[in-house]
mmCIF file of N, CA, C and O in Angstrom:
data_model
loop_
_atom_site.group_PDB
_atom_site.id
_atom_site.type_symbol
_atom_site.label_atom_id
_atom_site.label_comp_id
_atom_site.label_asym_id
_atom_site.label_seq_id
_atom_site.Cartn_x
_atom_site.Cartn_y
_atom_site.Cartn_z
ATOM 1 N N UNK A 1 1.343 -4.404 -2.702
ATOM 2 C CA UNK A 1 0.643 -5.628 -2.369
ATOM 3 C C UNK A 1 -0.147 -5.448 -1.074
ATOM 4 O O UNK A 1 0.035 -6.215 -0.130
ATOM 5 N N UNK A 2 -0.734 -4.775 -1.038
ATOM 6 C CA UNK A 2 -2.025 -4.452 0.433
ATOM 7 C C UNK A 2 -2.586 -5.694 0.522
ATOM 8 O O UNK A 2 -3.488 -5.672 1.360
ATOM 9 N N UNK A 3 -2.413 -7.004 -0.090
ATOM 10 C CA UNK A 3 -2.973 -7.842 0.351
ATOM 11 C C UNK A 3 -2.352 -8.551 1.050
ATOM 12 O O UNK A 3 -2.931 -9.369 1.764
ATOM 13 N N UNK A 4 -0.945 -8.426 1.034
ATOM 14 C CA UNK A 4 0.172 -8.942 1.992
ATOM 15 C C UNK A 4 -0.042 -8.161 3.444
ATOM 16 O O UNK A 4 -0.392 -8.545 4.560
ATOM 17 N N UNK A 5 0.326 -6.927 2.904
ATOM 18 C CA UNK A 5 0.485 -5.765 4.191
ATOM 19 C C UNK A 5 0.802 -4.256 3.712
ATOM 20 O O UNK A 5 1.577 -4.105 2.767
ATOM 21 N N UNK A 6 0.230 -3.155 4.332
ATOM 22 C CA UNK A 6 0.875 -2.142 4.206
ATOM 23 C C UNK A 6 2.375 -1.802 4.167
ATOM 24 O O UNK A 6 3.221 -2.093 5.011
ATOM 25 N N UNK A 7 2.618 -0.755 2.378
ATOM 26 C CA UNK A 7 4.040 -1.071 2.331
ATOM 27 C C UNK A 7 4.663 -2.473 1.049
ATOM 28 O O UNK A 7 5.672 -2.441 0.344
ATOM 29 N N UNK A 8 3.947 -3.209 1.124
ATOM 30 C CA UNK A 8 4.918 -4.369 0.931
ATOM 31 C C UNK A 8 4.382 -3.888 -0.996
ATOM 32 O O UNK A 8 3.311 -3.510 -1.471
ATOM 33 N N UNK A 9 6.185 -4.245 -1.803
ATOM 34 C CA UNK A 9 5.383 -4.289 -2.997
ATOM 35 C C UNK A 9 6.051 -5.361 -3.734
ATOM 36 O O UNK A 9 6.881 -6.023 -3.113
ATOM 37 N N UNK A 10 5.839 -5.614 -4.862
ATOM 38 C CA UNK A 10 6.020 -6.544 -5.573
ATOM 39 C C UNK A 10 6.779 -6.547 -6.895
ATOM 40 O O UNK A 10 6.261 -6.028 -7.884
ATOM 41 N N UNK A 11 7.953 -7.096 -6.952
ATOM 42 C CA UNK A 11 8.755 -6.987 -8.414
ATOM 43 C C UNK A 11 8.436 -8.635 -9.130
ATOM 44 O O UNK A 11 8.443 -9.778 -8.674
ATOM 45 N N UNK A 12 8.136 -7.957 -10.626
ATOM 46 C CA UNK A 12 7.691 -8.927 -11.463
ATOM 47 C C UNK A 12 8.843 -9.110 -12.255
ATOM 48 O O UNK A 12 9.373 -8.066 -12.634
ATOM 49 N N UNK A 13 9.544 -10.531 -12.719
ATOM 50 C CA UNK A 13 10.423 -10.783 -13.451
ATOM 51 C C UNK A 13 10.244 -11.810 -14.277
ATOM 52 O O UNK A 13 10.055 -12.947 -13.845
ATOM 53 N N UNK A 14 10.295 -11.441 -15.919
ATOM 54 C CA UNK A 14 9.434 -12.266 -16.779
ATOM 55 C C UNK A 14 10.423 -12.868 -17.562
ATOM 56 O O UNK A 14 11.147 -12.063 -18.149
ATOM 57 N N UNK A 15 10.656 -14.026 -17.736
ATOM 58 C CA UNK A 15 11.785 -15.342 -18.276
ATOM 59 C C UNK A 15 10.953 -15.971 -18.981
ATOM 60 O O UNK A 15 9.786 -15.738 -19.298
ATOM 61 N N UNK A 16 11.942 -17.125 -19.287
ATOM 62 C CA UNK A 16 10.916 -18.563 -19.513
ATOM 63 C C UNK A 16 9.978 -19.046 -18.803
ATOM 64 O O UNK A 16 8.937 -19.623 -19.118
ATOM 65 N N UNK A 17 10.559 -18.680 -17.508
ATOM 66 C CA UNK A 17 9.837 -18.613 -15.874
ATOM 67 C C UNK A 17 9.122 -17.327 -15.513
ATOM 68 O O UNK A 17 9.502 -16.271 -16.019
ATOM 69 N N UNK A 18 8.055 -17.361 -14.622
ATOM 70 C CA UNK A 18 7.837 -16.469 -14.054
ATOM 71 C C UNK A 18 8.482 -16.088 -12.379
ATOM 72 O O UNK A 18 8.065 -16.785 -11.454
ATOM 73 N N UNK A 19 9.066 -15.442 -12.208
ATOM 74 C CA UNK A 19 9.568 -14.879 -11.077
ATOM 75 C C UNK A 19 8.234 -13.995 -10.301
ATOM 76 O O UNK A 19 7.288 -13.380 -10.794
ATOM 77 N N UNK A 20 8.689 -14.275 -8.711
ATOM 78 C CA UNK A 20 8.165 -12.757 -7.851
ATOM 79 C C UNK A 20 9.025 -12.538 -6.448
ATOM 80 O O UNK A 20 9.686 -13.325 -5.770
ATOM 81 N N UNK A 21 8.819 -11.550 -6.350
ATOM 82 C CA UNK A 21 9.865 -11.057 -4.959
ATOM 83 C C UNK A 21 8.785 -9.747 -4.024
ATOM 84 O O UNK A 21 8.568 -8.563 -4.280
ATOM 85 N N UNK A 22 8.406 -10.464 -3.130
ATOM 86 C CA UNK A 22 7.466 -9.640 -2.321
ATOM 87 C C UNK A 22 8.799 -9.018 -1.565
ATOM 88 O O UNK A 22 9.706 -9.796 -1.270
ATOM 89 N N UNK A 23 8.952 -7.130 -1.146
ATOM 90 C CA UNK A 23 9.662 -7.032 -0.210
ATOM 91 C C UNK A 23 9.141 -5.367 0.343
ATOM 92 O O UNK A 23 8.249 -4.828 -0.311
ATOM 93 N N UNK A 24 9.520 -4.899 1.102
ATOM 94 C CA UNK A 24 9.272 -4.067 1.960
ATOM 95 C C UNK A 24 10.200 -2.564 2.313
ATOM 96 O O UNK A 24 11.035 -2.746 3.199
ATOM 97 N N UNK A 25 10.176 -1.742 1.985
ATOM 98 C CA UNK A 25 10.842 -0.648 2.057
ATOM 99 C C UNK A 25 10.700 0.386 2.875
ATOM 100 O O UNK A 25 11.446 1.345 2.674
ATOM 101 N N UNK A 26 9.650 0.464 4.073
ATOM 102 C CA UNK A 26 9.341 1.628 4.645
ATOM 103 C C UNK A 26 10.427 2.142 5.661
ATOM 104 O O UNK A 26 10.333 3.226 6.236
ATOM 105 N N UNK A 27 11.244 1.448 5.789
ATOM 106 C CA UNK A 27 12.501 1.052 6.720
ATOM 107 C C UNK A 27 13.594 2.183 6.172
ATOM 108 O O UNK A 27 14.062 1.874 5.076
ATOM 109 N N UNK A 28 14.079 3.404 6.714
ATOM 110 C CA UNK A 28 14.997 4.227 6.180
ATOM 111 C C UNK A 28 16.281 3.478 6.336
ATOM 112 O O UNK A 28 17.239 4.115 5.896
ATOM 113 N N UNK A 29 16.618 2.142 6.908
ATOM 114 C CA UNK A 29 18.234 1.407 6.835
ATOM 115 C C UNK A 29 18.166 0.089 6.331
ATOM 116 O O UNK A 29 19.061 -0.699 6.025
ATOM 117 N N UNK A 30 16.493 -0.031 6.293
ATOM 118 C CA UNK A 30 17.273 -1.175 5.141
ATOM 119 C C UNK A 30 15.866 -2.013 3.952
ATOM 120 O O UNK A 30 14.711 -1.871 4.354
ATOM 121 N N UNK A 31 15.998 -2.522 3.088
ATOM 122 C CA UNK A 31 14.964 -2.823 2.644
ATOM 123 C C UNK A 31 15.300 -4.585 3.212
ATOM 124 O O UNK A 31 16.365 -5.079 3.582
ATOM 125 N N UNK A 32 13.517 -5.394 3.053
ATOM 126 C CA UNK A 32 13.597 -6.772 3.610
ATOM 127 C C UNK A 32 13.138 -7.484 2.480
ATOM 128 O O UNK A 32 12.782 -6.668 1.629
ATOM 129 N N UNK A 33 12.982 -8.720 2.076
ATOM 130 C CA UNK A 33 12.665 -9.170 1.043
ATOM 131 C C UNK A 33 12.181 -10.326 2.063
ATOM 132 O O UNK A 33 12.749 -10.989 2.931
ATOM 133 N N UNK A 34 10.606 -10.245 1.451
ATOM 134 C CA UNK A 34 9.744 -11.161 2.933
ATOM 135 C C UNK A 34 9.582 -12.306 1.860
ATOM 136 O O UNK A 34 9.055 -13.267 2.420
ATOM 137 N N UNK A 35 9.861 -12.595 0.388
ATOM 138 C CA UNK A 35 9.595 -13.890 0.042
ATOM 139 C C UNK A 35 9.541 -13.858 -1.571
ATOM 140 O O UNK A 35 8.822 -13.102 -2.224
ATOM 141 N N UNK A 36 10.507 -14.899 -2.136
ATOM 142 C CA UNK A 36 10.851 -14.588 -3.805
ATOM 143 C C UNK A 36 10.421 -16.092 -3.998
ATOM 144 O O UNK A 36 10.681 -16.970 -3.175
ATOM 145 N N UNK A 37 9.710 -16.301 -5.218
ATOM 146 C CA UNK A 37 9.252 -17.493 -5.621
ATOM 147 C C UNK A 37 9.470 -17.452 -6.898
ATOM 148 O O UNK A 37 9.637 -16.309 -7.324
ATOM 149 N N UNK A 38 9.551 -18.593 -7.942
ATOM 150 C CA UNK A 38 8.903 -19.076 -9.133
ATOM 151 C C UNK A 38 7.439 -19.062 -9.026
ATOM 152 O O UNK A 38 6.910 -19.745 -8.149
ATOM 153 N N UNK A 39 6.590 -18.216 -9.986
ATOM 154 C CA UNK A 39 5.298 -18.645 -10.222
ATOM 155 C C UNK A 39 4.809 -20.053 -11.171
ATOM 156 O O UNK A 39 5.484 -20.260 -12.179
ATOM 157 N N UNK A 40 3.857 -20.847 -10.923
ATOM 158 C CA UNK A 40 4.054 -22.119 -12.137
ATOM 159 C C UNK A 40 2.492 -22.215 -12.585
ATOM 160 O O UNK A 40 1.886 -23.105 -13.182
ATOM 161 N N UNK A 41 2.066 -20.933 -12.057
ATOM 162 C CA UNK A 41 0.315 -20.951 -12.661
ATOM 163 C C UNK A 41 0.161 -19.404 -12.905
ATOM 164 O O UNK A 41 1.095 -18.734 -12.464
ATOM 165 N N UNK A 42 -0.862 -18.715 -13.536
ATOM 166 C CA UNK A 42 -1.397 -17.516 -13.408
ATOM 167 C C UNK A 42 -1.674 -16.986 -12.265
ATOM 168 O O UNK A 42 -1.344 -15.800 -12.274
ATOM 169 N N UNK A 43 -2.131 -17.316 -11.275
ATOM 170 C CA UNK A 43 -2.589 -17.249 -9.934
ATOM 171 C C UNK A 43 -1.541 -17.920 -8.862
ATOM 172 O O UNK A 43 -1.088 -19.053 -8.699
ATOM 173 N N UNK A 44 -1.337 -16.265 -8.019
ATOM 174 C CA UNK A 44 -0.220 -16.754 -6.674
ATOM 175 C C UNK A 44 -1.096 -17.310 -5.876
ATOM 176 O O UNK A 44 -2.252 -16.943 -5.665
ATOM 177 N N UNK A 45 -0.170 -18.761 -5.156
ATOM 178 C CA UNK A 45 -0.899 -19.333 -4.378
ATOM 179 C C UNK A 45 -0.840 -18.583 -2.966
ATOM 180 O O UNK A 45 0.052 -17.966 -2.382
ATOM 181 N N UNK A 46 -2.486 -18.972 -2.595
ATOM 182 C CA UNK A 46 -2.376 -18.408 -0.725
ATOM 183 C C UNK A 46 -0.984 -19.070 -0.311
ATOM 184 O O UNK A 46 -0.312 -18.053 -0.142
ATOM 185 N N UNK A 47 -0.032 -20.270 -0.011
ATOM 186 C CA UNK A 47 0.724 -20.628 0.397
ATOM 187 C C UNK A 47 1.527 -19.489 0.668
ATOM 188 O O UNK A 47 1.796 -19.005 1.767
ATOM 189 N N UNK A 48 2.061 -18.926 -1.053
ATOM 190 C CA UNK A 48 3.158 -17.648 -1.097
ATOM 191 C C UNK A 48 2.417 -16.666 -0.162
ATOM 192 O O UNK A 48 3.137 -16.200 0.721
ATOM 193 N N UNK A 49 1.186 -16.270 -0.168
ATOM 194 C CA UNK A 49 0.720 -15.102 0.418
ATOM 195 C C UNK A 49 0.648 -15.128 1.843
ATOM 196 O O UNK A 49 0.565 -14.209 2.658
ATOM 197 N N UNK A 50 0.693 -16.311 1.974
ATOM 198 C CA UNK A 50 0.146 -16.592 3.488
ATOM 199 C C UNK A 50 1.732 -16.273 3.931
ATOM 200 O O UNK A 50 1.945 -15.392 4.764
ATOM 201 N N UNK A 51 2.740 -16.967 3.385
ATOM 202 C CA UNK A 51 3.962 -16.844 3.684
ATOM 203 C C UNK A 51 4.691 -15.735 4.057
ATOM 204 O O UNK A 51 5.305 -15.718 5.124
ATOM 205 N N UNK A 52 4.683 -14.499 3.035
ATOM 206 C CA UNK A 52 4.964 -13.322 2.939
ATOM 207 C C UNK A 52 4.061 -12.663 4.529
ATOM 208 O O UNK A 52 4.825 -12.181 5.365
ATOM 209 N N UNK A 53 2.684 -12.660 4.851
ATOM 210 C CA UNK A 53 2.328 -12.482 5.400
ATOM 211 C C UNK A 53 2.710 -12.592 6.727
ATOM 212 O O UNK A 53 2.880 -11.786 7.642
ATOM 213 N N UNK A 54 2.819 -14.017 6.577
ATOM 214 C CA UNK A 54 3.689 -14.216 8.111
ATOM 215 C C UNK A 54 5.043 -13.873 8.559
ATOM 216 O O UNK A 54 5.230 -13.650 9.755
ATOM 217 N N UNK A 55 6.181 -13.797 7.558
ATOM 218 C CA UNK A 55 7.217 -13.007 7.706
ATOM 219 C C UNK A 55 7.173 -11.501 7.980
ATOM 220 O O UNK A 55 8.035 -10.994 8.699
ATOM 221 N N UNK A 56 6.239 -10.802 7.454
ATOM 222 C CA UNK A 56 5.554 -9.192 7.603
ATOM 223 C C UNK A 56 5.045 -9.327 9.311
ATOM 224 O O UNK A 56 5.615 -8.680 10.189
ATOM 225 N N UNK A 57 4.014 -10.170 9.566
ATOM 226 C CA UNK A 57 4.136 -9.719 10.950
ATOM 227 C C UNK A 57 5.280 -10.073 11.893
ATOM 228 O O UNK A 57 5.626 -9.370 12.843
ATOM 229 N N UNK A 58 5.903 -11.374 11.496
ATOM 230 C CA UNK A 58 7.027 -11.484 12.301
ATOM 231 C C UNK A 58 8.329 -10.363 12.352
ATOM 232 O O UNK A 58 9.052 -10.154 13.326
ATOM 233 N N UNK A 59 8.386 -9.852 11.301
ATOM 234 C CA UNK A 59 9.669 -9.029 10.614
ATOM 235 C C UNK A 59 8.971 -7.096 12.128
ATOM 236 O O UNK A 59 9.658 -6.403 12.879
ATOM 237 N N UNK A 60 7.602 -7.067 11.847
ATOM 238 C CA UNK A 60 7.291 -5.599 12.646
ATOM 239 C C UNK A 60 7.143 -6.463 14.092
ATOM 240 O O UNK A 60 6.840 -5.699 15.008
ATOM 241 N N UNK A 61 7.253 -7.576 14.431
ATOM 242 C CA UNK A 61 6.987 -8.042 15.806
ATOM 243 C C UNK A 61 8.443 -7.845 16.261
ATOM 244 O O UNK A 61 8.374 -7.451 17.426
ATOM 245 N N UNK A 62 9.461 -7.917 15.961
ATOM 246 C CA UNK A 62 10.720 -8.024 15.990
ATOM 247 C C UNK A 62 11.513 -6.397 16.184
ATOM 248 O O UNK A 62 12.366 -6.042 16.998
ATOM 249 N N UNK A 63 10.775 -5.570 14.986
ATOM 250 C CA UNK A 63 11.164 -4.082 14.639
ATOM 251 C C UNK A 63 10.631 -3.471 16.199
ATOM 252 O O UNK A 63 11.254 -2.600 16.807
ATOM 253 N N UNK A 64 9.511 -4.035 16.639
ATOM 254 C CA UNK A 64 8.874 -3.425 17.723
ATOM 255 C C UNK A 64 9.351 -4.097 19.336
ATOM 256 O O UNK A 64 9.095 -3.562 20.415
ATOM 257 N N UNK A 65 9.916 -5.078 19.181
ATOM 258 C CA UNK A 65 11.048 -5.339 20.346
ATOM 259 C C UNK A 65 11.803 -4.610 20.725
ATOM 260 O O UNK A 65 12.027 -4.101 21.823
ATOM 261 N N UNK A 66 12.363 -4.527 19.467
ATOM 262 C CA UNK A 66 13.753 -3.960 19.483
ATOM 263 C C UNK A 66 13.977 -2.274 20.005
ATOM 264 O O UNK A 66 15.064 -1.863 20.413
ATOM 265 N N UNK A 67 12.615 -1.333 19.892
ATOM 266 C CA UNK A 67 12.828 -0.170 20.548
ATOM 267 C C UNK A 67 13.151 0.069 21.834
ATOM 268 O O UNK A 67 13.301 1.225 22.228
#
């Protein structure tokens, strides 16, 4: 998902519902899961994207404290 952020990818889970789970793995201790939704249209809303987005920079603002 490069439109989220470098790194971040996306698992699709197909039900009655549509599922998504944006999460992040570049991390050798741990993987993050920046944001899992129900989809209820063809098209993810900016809301979800914007969301994911902002957890991604908050999540490396945090990684980069911490050194």
């Amino acid at each position: 998902m490069p439109s989220i952020g470098k790194g971040v990818k996306e698992i699709r889970i197909h039900t009655e519902r549509e599922y998504r789970v944006f999460y992040i793995t570049k991390f050798k201790e741990v993987v993050y899961v920046l944001h899992a939704f129900a989809k209820k249209s063809q098209k993810t809303l900016k809301r979800d994207l914007d969301l994911a987005r902002k957890r991604l920079n908050e999540l490396l603002a945090m990684r980069r404290r911490r050194r």
